[in-house]
Tab-separated table of C-alpha atoms and ligand atoms in Angstrom:
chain	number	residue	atom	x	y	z
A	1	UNK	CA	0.000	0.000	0.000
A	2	UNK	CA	2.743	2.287	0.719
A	3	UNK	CA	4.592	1.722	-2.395
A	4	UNK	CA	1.583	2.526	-4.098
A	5	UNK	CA	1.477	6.285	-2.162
A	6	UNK	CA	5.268	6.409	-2.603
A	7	UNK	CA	4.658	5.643	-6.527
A	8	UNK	CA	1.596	8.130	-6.394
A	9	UNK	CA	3.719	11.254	-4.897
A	10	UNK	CA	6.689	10.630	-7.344
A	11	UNK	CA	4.594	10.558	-10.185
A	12	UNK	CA	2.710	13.712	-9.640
A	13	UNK	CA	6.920	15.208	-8.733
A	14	UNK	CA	7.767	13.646	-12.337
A	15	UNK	CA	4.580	15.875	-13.862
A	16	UNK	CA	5.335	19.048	-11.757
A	17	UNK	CA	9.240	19.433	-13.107
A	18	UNK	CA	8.571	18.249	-16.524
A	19	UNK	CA	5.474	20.642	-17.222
A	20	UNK	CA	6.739	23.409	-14.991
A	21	UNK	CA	10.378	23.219	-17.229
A	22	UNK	CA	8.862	22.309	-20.906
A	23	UNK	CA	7.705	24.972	-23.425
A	24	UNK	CA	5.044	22.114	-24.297
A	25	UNK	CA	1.666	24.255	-25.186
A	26	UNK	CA	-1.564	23.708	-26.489
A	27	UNK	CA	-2.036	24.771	-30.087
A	28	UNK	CA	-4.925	26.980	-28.259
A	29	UNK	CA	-3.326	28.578	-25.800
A	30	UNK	CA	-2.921	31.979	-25.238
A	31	UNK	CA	-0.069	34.281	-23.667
A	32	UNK	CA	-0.796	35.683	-20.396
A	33	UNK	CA	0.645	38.553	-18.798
A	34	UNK	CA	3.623	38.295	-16.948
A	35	UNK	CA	2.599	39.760	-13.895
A	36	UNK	CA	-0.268	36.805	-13.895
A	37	UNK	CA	2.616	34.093	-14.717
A	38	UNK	CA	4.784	35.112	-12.144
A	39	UNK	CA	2.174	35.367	-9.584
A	40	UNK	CA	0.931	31.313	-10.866
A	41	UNK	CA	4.431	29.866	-10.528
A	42	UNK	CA	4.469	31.098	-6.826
A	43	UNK	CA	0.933	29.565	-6.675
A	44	UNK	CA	1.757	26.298	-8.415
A	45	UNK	CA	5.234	26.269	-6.376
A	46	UNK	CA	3.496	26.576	-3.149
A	47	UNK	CA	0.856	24.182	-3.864
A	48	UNK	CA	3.162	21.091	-5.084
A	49	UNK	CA	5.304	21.952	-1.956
A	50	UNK	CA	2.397	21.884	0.341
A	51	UNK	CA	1.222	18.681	-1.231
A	52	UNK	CA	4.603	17.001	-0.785
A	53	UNK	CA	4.777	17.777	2.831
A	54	UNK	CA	0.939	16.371	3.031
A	55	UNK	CA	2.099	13.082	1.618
A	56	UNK	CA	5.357	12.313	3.453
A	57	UNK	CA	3.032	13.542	6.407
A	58	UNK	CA	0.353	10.934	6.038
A	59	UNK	CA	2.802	8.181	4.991
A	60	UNK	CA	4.764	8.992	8.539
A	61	UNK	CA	1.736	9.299	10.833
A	62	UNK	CA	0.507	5.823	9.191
A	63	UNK	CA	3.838	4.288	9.844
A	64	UNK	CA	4.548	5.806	13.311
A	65	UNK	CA	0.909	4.747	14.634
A	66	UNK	CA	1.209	0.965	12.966
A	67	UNK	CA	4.490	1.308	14.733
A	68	UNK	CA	3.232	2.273	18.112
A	69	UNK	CA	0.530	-0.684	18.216
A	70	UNK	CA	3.044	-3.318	17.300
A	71	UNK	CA	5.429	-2.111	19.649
A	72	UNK	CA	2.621	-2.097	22.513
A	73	UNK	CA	1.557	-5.698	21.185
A	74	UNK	CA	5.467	-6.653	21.809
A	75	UNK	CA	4.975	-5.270	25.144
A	76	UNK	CA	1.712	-7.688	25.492
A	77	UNK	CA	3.277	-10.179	25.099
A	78	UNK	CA	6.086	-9.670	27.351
A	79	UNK	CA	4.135	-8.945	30.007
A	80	UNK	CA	1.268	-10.924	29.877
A	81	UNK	CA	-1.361	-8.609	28.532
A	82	UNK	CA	-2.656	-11.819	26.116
A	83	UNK	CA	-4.861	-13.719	27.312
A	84	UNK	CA	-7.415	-16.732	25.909
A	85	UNK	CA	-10.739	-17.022	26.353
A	86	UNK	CA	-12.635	-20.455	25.762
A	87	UNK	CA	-16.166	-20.626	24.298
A	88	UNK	CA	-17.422	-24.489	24.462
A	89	UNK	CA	-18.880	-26.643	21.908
A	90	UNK	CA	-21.410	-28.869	21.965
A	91	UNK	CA	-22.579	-32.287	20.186
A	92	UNK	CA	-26.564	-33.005	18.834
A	93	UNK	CA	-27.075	-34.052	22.857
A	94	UNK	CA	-25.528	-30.766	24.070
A	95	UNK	CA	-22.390	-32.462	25.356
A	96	UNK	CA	-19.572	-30.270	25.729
A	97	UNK	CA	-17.081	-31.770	23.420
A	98	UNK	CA	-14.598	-28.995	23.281
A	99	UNK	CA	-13.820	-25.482	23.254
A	100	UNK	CA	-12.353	-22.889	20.764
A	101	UNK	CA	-9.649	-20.646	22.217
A	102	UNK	CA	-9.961	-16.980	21.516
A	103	UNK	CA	-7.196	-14.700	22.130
A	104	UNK	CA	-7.971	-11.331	24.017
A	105	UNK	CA	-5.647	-8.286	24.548
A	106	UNK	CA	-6.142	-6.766	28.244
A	107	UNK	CA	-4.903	-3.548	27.592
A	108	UNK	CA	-3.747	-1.741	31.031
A	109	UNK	CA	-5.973	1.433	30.063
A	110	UNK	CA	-8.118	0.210	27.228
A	111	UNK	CA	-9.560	-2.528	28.614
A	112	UNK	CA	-10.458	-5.990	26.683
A	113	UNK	CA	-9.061	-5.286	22.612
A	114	UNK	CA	-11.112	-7.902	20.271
A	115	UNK	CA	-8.640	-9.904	17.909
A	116	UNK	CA	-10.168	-8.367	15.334
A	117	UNK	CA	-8.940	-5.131	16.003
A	118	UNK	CA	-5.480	-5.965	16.294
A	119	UNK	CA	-5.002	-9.146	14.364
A	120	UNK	CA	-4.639	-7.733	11.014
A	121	UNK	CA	-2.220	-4.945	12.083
A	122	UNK	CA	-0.163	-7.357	14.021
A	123	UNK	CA	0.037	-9.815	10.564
A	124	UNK	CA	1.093	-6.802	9.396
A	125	UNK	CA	3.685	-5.873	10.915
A	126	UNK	CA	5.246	-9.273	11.126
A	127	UNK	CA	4.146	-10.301	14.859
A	128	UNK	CA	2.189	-13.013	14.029
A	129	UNK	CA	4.599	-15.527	14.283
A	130	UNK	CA	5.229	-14.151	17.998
A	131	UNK	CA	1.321	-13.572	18.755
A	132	UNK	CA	0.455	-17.041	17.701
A	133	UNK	CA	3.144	-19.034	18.665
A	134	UNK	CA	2.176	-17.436	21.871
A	135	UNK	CA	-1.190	-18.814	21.409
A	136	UNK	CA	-0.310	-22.422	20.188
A	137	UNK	CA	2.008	-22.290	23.618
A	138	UNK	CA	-0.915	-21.366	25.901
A	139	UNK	CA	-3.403	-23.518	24.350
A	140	UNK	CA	-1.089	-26.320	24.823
A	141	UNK	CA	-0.244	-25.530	28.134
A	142	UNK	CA	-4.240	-25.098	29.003
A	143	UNK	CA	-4.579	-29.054	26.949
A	144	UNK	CA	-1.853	-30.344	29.503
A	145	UNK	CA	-3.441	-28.887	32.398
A	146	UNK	CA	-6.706	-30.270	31.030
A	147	UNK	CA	-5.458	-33.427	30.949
A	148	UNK	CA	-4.944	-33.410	34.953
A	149	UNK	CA	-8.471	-33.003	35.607
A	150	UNK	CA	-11.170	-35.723	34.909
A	151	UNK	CA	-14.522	-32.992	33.502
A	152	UNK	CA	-12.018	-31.442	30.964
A	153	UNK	CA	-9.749	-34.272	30.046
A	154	UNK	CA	-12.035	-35.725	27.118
A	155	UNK	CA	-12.094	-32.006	25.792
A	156	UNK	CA	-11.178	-30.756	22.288
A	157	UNK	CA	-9.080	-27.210	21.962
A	158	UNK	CA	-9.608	-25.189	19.021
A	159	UNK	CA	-6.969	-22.691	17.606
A	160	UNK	CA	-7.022	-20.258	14.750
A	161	UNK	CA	-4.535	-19.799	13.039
A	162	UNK	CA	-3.926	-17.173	10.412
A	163	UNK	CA	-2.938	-17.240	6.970
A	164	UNK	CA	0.099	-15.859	7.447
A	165	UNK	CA	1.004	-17.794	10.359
A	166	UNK	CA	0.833	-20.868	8.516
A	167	UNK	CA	2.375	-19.775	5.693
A	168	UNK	CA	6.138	-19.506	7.509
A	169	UNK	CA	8.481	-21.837	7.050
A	170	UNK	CA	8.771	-24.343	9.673
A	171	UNK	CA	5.405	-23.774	10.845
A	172	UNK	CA	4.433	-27.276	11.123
A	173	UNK	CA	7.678	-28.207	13.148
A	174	UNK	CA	6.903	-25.904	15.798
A	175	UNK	CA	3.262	-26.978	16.562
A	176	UNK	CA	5.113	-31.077	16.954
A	177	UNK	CA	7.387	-29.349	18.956
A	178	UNK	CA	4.802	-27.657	21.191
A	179	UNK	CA	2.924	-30.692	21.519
A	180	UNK	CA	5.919	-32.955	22.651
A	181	UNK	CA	7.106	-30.243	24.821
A	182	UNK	CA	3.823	-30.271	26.974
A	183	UNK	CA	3.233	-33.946	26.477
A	184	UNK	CA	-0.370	-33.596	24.814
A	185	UNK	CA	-2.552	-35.808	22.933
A	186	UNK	CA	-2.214	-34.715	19.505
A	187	UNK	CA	-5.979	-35.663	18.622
A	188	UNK	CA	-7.357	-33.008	21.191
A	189	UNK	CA	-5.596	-29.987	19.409
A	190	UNK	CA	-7.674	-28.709	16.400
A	191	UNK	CA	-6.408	-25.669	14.168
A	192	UNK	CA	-9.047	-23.605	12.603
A	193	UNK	CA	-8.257	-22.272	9.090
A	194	UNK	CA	-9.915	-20.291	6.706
A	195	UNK	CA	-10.041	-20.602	2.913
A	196	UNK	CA	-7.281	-17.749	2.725
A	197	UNK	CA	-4.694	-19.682	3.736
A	198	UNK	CA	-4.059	-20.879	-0.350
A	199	UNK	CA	-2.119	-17.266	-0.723
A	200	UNK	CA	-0.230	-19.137	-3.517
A	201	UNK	CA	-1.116	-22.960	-4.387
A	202	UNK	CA	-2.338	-25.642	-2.926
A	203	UNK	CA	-0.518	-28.302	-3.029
A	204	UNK	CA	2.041	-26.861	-0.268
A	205	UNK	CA	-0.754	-26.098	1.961
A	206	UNK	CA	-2.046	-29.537	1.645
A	207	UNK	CA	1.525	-31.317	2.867
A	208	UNK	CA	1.834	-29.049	5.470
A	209	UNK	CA	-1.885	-30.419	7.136
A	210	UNK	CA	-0.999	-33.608	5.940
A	211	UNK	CA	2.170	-33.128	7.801
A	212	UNK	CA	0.812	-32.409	10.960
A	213	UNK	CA	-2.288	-35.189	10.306
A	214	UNK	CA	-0.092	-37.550	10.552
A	215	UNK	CA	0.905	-36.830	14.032
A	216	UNK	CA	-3.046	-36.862	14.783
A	217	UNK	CA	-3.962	-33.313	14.961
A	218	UNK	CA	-7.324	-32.107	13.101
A	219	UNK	CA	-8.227	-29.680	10.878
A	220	UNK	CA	-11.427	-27.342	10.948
A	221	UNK	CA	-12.069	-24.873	7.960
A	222	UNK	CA	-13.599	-21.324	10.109
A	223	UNK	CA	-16.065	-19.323	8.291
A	224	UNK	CA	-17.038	-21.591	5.648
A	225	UNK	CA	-18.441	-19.992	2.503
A	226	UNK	CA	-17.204	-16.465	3.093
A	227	UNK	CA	-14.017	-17.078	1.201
A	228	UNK	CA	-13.713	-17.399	-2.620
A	229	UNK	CA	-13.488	-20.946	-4.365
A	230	UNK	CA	-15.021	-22.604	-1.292
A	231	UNK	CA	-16.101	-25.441	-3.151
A	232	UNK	CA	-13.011	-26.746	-4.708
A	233	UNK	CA	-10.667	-26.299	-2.020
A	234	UNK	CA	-13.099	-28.098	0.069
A	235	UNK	CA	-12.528	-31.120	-1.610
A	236	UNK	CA	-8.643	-30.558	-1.593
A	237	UNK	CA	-8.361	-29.828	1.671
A	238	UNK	CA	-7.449	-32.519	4.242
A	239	UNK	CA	-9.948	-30.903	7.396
A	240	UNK	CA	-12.192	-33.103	8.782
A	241	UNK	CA	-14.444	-30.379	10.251
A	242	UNK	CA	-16.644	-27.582	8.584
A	243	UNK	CA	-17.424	-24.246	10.641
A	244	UNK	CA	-20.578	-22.506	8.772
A	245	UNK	CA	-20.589	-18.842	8.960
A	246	UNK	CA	-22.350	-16.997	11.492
A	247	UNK	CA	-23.919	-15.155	8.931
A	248	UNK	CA	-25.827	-17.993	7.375
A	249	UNK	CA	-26.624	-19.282	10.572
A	250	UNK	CA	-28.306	-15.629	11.067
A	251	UNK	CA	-29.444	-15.778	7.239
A	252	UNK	CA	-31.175	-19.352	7.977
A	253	UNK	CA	-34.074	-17.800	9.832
A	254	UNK	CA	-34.477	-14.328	7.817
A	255	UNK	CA	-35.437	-15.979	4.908
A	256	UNK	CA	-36.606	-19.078	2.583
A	257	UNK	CA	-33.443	-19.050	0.827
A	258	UNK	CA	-30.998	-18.713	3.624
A	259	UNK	CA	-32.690	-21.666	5.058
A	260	UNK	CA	-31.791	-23.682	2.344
A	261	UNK	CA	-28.469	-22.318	1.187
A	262	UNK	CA	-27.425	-23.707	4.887
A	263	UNK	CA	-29.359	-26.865	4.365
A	264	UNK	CA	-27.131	-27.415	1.478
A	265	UNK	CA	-24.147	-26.443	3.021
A	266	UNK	CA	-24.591	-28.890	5.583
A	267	UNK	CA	-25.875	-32.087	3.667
A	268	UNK	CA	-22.589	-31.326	1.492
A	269	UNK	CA	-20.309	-31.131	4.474
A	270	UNK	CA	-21.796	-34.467	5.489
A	271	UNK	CA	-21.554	-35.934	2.050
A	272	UNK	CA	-17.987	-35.048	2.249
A	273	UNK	CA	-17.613	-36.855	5.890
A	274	UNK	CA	-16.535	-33.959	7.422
A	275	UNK	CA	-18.115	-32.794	10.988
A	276	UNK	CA	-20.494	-29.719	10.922
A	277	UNK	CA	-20.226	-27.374	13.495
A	278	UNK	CA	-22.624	-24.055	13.032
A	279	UNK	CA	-20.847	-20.996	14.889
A	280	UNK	CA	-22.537	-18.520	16.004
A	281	UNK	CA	-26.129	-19.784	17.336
A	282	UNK	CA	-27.906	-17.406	19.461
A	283	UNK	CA	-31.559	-18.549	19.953
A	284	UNK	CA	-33.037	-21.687	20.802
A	285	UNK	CA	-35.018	-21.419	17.185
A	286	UNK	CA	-31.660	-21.100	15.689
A	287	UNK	CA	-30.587	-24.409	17.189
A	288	UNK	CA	-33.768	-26.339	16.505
A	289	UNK	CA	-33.412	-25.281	12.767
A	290	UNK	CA	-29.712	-26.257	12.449
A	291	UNK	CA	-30.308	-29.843	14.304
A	292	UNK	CA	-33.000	-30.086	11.996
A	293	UNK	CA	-30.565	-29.771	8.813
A	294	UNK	CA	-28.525	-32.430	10.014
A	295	UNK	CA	-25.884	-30.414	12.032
A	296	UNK	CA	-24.334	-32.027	15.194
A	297	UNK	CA	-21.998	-29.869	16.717
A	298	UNK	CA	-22.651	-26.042	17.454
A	299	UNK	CA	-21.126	-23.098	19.297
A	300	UNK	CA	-22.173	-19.820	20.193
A	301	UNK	CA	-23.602	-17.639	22.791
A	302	UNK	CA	-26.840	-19.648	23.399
A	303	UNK	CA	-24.621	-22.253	24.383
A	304	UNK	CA	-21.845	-19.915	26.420
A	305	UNK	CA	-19.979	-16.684	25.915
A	306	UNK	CA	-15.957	-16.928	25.305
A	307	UNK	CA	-15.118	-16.814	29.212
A	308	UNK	CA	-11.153	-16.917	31.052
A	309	UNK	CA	-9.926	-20.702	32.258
A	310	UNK	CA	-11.253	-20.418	35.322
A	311	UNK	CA	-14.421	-19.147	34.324
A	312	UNK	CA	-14.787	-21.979	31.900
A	313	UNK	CA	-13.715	-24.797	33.956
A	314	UNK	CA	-16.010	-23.898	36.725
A	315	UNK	CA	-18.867	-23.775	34.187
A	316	UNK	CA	-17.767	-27.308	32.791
A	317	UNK	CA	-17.798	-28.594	36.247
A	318	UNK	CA	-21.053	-27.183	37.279
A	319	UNK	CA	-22.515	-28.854	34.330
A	320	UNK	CA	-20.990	-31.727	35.047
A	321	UNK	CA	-22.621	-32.271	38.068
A	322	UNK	CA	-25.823	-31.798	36.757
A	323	UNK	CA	-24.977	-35.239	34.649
A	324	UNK	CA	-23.739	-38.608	35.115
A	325	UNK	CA	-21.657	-39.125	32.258
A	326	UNK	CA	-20.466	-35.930	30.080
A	327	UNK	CA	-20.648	-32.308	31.305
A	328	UNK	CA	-24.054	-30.868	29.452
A	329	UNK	CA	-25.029	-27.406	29.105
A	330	UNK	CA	-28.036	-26.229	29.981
A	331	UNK	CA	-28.755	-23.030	29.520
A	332	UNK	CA	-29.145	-22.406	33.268
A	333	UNK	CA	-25.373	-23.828	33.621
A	334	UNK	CA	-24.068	-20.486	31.571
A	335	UNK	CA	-25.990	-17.773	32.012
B	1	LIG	P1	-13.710	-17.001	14.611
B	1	LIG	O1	-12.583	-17.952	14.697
B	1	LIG	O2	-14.752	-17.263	13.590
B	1	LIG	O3	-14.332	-16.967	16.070
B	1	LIG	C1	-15.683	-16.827	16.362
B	1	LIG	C2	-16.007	-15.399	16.741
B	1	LIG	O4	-17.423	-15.260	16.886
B	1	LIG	C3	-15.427	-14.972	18.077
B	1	LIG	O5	-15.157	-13.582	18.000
B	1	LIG	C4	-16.574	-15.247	19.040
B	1	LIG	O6	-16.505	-14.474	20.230
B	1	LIG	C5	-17.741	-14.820	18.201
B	1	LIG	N1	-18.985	-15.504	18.581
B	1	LIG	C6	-19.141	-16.738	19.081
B	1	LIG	N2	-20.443	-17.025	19.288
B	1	LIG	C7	-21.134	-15.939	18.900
B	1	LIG	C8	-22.541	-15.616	18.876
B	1	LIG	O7	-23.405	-16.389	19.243
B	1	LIG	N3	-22.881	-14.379	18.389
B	1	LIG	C9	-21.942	-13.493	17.969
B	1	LIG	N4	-22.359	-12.298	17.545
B	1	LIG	N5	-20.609	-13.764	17.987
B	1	LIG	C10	-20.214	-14.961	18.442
B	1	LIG	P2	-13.788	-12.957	18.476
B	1	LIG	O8	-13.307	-13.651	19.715
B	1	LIG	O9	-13.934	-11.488	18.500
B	1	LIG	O10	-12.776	-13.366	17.313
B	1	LIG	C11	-12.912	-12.861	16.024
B	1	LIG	C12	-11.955	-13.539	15.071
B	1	LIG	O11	-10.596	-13.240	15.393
B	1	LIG	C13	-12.049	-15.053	15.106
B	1	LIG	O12	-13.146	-15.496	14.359
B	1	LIG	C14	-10.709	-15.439	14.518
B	1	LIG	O13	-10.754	-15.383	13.111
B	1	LIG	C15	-9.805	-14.328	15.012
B	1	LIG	N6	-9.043	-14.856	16.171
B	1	LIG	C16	-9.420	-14.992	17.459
B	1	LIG	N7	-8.431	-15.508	18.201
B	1	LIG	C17	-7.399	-15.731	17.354
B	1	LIG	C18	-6.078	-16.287	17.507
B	1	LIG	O14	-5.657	-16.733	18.585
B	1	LIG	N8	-5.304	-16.342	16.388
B	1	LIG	C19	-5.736	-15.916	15.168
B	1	LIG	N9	-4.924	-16.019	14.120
B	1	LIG	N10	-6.969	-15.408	14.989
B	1	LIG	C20	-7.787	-15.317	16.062
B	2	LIG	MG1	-12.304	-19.825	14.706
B	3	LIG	MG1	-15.515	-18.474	12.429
């Protein structure tokens, strides 16, 4: 983006010495005084000048904020400002079969940041690898921890993982090495991808998952169908889970053809022997419809709000007490 501004401002500095120094004239022109001319060079002078100082202006007050956030993200992570969050999910019987792990910035004045809002800047800037491989390292340590304790010990943890972040070289290596170094179960770590991870072919994406698929650790495709080419990288793709969009989840009810764009969605998820988990479900009607299409896992705030460890495992265990076998939620366990 900045090249392009850089290639913007040099062109228009090209234009401004090569018409302001050429006799070049339109056959139509006409002489003007030279009081008038000298008065329009000072004009035209002043205004490329002026423009010039605009540009390097907004080019440095980009860089120098883009700076400032990624060097209080570095700061974050040194002292402990990240944090995860865990929002279960639920099978067809509203077992809690796992949770996905979403990464929150406690800022010291700001308060709670949403990934969102700092995410993209810190792919940007090249933190990723540092943000999640901070994440990866936490969720692992939360899986080993899990492992100690008898309600969350069956659980599945979901990460995202961004494009980028998957893209680097050795990426694969360091999740094995995560996993050995806390001593995990492979199968109980899921990474979430999106369709934006093919940033140039497939066919190195694909050994990298297969890579790690070996070693036992799933796949889930996040925000199905709001990528580009869904439907032929689906088939490509070695994920044994599909995440529908909240937005056709909200969609399904709104209108006749939501409803069945996500009935399709999910008949061809389970035609493709993938699991379907619909994100996002807020009402009980929302549910009903989406058990009714054939889905069997869901998530969203119906079910339980992203919450800290403790929050969640105290939820977990309160609903497991409530049943013999497998923690369920009812609603009265997380609201
Ligand atoms: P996502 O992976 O699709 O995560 C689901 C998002 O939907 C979360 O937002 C969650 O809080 C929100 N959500 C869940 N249930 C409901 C619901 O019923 N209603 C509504 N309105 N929202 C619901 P969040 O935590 O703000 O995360 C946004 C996105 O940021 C995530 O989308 C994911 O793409 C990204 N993200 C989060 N954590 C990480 C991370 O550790 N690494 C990377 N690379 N990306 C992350
Ligand atoms: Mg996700
Ligand atoms: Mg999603």
């Amino acid at each position: 983006k900045s090249a392009f501004q850089i290639g913007i401002i040099a062109t228009s500095l090209l234009a401004f010495i090569f018409f302001s120094s050429t006799k070049i004239a339109l056959p139509f022109a006409q002489s003007i005084p030279d009081d008038v001319r000298y008065l329009g060079i000072w004009v035209n002078s002043t205004l490329a000048t002026a423009m010039l100082c605009g540009g390097v202006y907004a080019i440095h007050r980009e860089s120098t904020g883009q700076n400032e956030i990624s060097r209080a993200l570095r700061t974050a992570v040194r002292n402990n400002q990240l944090e995860l969050h865990f929002q279960p999910q639920v099978d067809n019987g509203r077992q809690i079969i796992g949770a996905e792990a979403l990464l929150r910035w406690k800022h010291p004045q700001r308060g709670y940041i949403p990934p969102a809002d700092f995410i993209p800047i810190a792919e940007e800037c090249g933190l990723m690898p540092l943000i999640g491989g901070w994440v990866l390292k936490e969720a692992c340590r939360t899986l080993a921890l899990w492992k100690e304790d008898p309600v969350l010990a069956e659980l599945t943890l979901a990460v995202n993982v961004s494009a980028k972040q998957f893209n680097v070289d050795g990426f694969e290596q360091s999740v094995l090495d995560t996993v050995k170094l806390f001593r995990i179960d492979p199968a109980k770590l899921k990474l979430e991808l999106t369709e934006s991870v093919i940033i140039s072919g497939v066919e190195p994406v694909v050994a990298k998952m297969n890579a790690l698929r070996t070693s036992g650790i799933e796949f889930a495709l996040d925000d199905f169908g709001t990528g580009y080419s869904s439907l032929s990288y689906l088939r490509q793709l070695p994920v044994s889970q599909l995440k529908i969009d909240r937005s056709f989840v909200q969609e399904s009810l709104e209108s006749p053809g939501g409803a069945s764009l996500i009935k399709s969605i999910v008949r061809m998820g389970l035609d493709l022997d993938l699991t379907v988990l619909a994100e996002g479900i807020e009402s009980a009607t929302q549910h009903l419809f989406l058990l009714d299409c054939g889905c069997h896992e869901f998530q969203g705030y119906y079910f339980g709000r992203p919450v800290p460890d403790a929050e969640f495992k105290s939820q977990i265990t309160k609903a497991a007490q409530g049943s013999t076998r497998h923690p369920t939620l009812s609603q009265t366990a997380v609201r």
